[in-house]
CSV table of C-alpha atoms in Angstrom, one decimal:
chain,number,residue,atom,x,y,z
B,87,MET,CA,-8.5,23.5,1.8
B,88,GLN,CA,-8.1,24.8,5.3
B,89,ILE,CA,-6.3,21.7,6.5
B,90,ILE,CA,-3.8,21.9,3.6
B,91,SER,CA,-3.1,25.6,4.2
B,92,GLY,CA,-2.5,25.0,7.9
B,93,GLU,CA,-5.5,27.1,9.1
B,94,MET,CA,-7.2,24.0,10.6
B,95,GLU,CA,-6.1,20.7,12.2
B,96,PRO,CA,-7.4,17.5,10.7
B,97,ASP,CA,-10.0,15.6,12.6
B,98,SER,CA,-9.8,12.0,13.8
B,99,GLY,CA,-10.3,10.7,10.3
B,100,GLU,CA,-13.8,9.3,11.0
B,101,TYR,CA,-16.6,10.1,8.6
B,102,LYS,CA,-20.2,9.2,8.8
B,103,TRP,CA,-22.0,8.1,5.7
B,104,GLY,CA,-24.4,5.9,7.6
B,105,VAL,CA,-21.3,3.9,8.6
B,106,THR,CA,-18.2,5.0,10.4
B,107,THR,CA,-15.2,4.8,8.1
B,108,THR,CA,-11.7,4.4,9.4
B,109,GLN,CA,-8.6,4.4,7.3
B,110,SER,CA,-5.0,3.3,7.4
B,111,TYR,CA,-2.2,4.9,5.4
B,112,PHE,CA,0.9,3.2,4.1
B,113,PRO,CA,3.5,5.9,3.4
B,114,LYS,CA,6.3,5.3,0.9
B,115,ASP,CA,8.8,6.7,3.5
B,116,ASN,CA,8.1,5.0,6.8
B,117,THR,CA,11.4,5.9,8.5
B,118,LYS,CA,9.7,8.0,11.3
B,119,GLU,CA,7.6,5.0,12.4
B,120,PHE,CA,10.7,3.0,13.4
B,121,LYS,CA,12.8,5.4,15.5
B,122,SER,CA,12.4,3.6,18.8
B,123,GLU,CA,13.9,0.9,20.9
B,124,ASP,CA,10.7,-1.1,21.0
B,125,THR,CA,10.6,-4.7,19.9
B,126,ILE,CA,8.3,-5.5,16.9
B,127,VAL,CA,5.7,-7.0,19.3
B,128,GLU,CA,5.8,-3.9,21.5
B,129,TRP,CA,5.6,-1.6,18.5
B,130,LEU,CA,2.6,-3.4,17.0
B,131,THR,CA,0.8,-3.7,20.4
B,132,GLN,CA,0.4,0.0,20.7
B,133,TYR,CA,-1.8,0.0,17.6
B,134,SER,CA,-3.8,-3.1,18.6
B,135,PRO,CA,-7.3,-3.0,20.2
B,136,ASP,CA,-6.4,-6.2,22.0
B,137,LYS,CA,-3.1,-5.9,24.0
B,138,ASP,CA,-2.7,-9.7,24.3
B,139,THR,CA,0.8,-10.7,23.1
B,140,GLN,CA,-0.5,-13.9,21.4
B,141,PHE,CA,-3.1,-11.9,19.5
B,142,VAL,CA,-0.4,-9.4,18.2
B,143,ARG,CA,2.0,-12.3,17.3
B,144,GLY,CA,-0.8,-13.8,15.2
B,145,TYR,CA,-0.8,-10.7,13.0
B,146,LEU,CA,3.0,-10.8,12.8
B,147,GLY,CA,2.9,-14.4,11.8
B,148,ARG,CA,0.6,-13.6,8.9
B,149,MET,CA,3.3,-11.2,7.6
B,150,LEU,CA,6.0,-14.0,8.0
B,151,PHE,CA,7.5,-12.9,11.3
B,152,LYS,CA,8.1,-16.2,13.1
B,153,GLY,CA,9.2,-17.1,16.7
B,154,ASP,CA,11.9,-14.8,18.0
B,155,ASP,CA,11.5,-12.3,15.1
B,156,GLY,CA,9.0,-10.4,17.2
B,157,LEU,CA,11.8,-9.6,19.7
B,158,LYS,CA,13.9,-7.7,17.2
B,159,LYS,CA,14.2,-3.9,17.8
B,160,VAL,CA,12.3,-1.9,15.2
B,161,ASN,CA,15.1,0.5,14.7
B,162,VAL,CA,17.3,-2.2,13.1
B,163,LEU,CA,14.8,-3.7,10.7
B,164,SER,CA,15.4,-4.0,7.0
B,165,GLY,CA,13.3,-2.2,4.4
B,166,GLY,CA,11.3,-5.3,3.7
B,167,GLU,CA,10.7,-6.0,7.5
B,168,ARG,CA,9.5,-2.4,7.9
B,169,VAL,CA,7.0,-2.8,5.1
B,170,ARG,CA,5.7,-6.0,6.6
B,171,CYS,CA,5.4,-4.3,10.0
B,172,MET,CA,3.4,-1.4,8.4
B,173,LEU,CA,1.1,-3.9,6.8
B,174,SER,CA,0.6,-5.7,10.1
B,175,LYS,CA,-0.2,-2.3,11.7
B,176,MET,CA,-2.8,-1.7,9.0
B,177,MET,CA,-4.4,-5.1,9.4
B,178,ILE,CA,-4.5,-5.0,13.2
B,179,SER,CA,-6.2,-1.5,13.2
B,180,GLY,CA,-9.3,-2.9,11.6
B,181,SER,CA,-9.7,-0.1,9.1
B,182,ASN,CA,-12.2,-0.5,6.3
B,183,VAL,CA,-10.3,1.9,3.9
B,184,ILE,CA,-6.5,1.5,3.3
B,185,ILE,CA,-4.3,3.7,1.2
B,186,LEU,CA,-1.0,2.2,0.0
B,187,ASP,CA,1.8,3.9,-1.8
B,188,GLU,CA,4.0,1.4,-3.5
B,189,PRO,CA,3.5,-1.4,-1.0
B,190,THR,CA,5.6,-4.0,-2.8
B,191,ASP,CA,8.8,-1.9,-2.6
B,192,HIS,CA,11.5,-3.8,-0.5
B,193,LEU,CA,9.5,-7.0,-0.4
B,194,ASP,CA,10.7,-10.4,-1.6
B,195,MET,CA,8.5,-12.6,-3.9
B,196,GLU,CA,7.0,-14.6,-1.0
B,197,SER,CA,6.0,-11.4,0.8
B,198,ILE,CA,4.5,-9.9,-2.3
B,199,SER,CA,2.5,-13.0,-2.9
B,200,ALA,CA,1.2,-12.9,0.7
B,201,LEU,CA,0.4,-9.2,0.3
B,202,ASN,CA,-1.4,-9.8,-2.9
B,203,ASP,CA,-3.5,-12.6,-1.3
B,204,GLY,CA,-4.3,-10.3,1.6
B,205,LEU,CA,-5.4,-7.4,-0.7
B,206,LYS,CA,-7.6,-9.7,-2.8
B,207,SER,CA,-9.4,-10.9,0.3
B,208,PHE,CA,-9.7,-7.4,2.0
B,209,PRO,CA,-13.4,-6.6,2.4
B,210,GLY,CA,-13.0,-2.8,2.4
B,211,VAL,CA,-11.8,-0.2,0.0
B,212,ILE,CA,-8.2,-0.1,-1.2
B,213,ILE,CA,-6.7,2.9,-2.9
B,214,PHE,CA,-3.2,2.2,-4.0
B,215,ALA,CA,-0.4,3.1,-6.4
B,216,SER,CA,1.9,0.3,-7.5
B,217,ARG,CA,4.3,-0.5,-10.3
B,218,ASP,CA,3.8,-4.2,-9.7
B,219,HIS,CA,1.8,-5.4,-12.7
B,220,GLN,CA,0.6,-8.6,-11.1
B,221,VAL,CA,-0.6,-6.9,-7.9
B,222,VAL,CA,-2.5,-4.2,-9.9
B,223,GLU,CA,-4.0,-6.8,-12.3
B,224,THR,CA,-5.2,-9.2,-9.6
B,225,THR,CA,-6.4,-6.6,-7.1
B,226,ALA,CA,-7.7,-3.5,-8.9
B,227,ASN,CA,-11.2,-3.4,-10.3
B,228,ARG,CA,-11.2,0.3,-11.0
B,229,ILE,CA,-8.4,2.3,-12.6
B,230,PHE,CA,-7.8,6.0,-12.2
B,231,GLU,CA,-5.3,7.8,-14.4
B,232,PHE,CA,-4.5,11.5,-14.4
B,233,ILE,CA,-3.4,12.9,-17.7
B,234,ASP,CA,-2.8,16.6,-18.3
B,235,GLY,CA,-5.1,17.6,-15.5
B,236,LYS,CA,-7.9,15.2,-16.6
B,237,LEU,CA,-9.1,12.2,-14.7
B,238,ILE,CA,-9.7,8.9,-16.6
B,239,ASP,CA,-11.9,6.6,-14.5
B,240,LYS,CA,-12.6,3.1,-15.7
B,241,MET,CA,-14.3,0.2,-13.9
B,242,THR,CA,-12.1,-2.6,-15.3
B,243,THR,CA,-9.0,-4.7,-14.7
B,244,TYR,CA,-5.7,-3.2,-15.5
B,245,ASP,CA,-5.0,-5.4,-18.5
B,246,GLU,CA,-8.4,-4.7,-19.9
B,247,TYR,CA,-7.8,-1.0,-19.3
B,248,LEU,CA,-4.5,-1.1,-21.2
B,249,ALA,CA,-6.1,-3.0,-24.1
B,250,SER,CA,-9.2,-0.9,-24.4
B,251,ASP,CA,-7.9,2.5,-25.4
B,252,GLU,CA,-5.6,3.5,-28.3
B,253,GLU,CA,-4.4,6.6,-26.4
B,254,ILE,CA,-3.3,4.4,-23.4
B,255,LYS,CA,-1.5,2.1,-25.8
B,256,LYS,CA,0.4,5.0,-27.3
B,257,ARG,CA,1.7,6.0,-23.8
B,258,PHE,CA,3.0,2.6,-23.1
B,259,VAL,CA,4.4,1.7,-26.5
B,260,PHE,CA,7.9,2.8,-27.5
B,261,SER,CA,9.0,2.8,-31.1
B,262,VAL,CA,12.5,2.4,-32.4
B,263,THR,CA,13.4,4.6,-35.4
B,264,ASP,CA,15.9,3.6,-38.0
B,265,ASP,CA,18.4,6.1,-36.5
B,266,ASP,CA,18.0,4.5,-33.1
B,267,ALA,CA,18.6,1.0,-34.5
B,268,ASN,CA,21.8,2.2,-36.3
B,269,ASP,CA,23.3,3.7,-33.1
B,270,ASP,CA,24.4,0.3,-31.9
């Protein structure tokens, strides 16, 4: 509460529960991250524990940046390229907890598929919000939903969650009345 009110600065983000936890955050608006004249390789190297260019390029290659793509200036990247850079930053940091806010926004199908594969194989904890049904269904094994100040917490896949509860079905089912049908 003191951090939220501004009375206290946040710490380094490391917590000890017998193991040190580090986290990476993927903001929906990442504009501030890309206000520099750095190339993609230079930008990512600052977040890497290993400053070797080939090591950094390996992470960029996993996010579909090939050859001279790493020499592009970060301040001219498209929305999709920025998302892929942010994901590379999260991967290279070695965090065991990642928080993603709509990670598929601005990505093409090939990039979404690569992201989905990466999320499925990530060994740590992922907390994310997404409107991409396929990513949620194949990645999530626990669903949280907030309704009227109450938390619904289910250990299940997304499709099983939607199929399991009549109240959930009502929120996602729209009905057409006779009046609506005659408005055409």
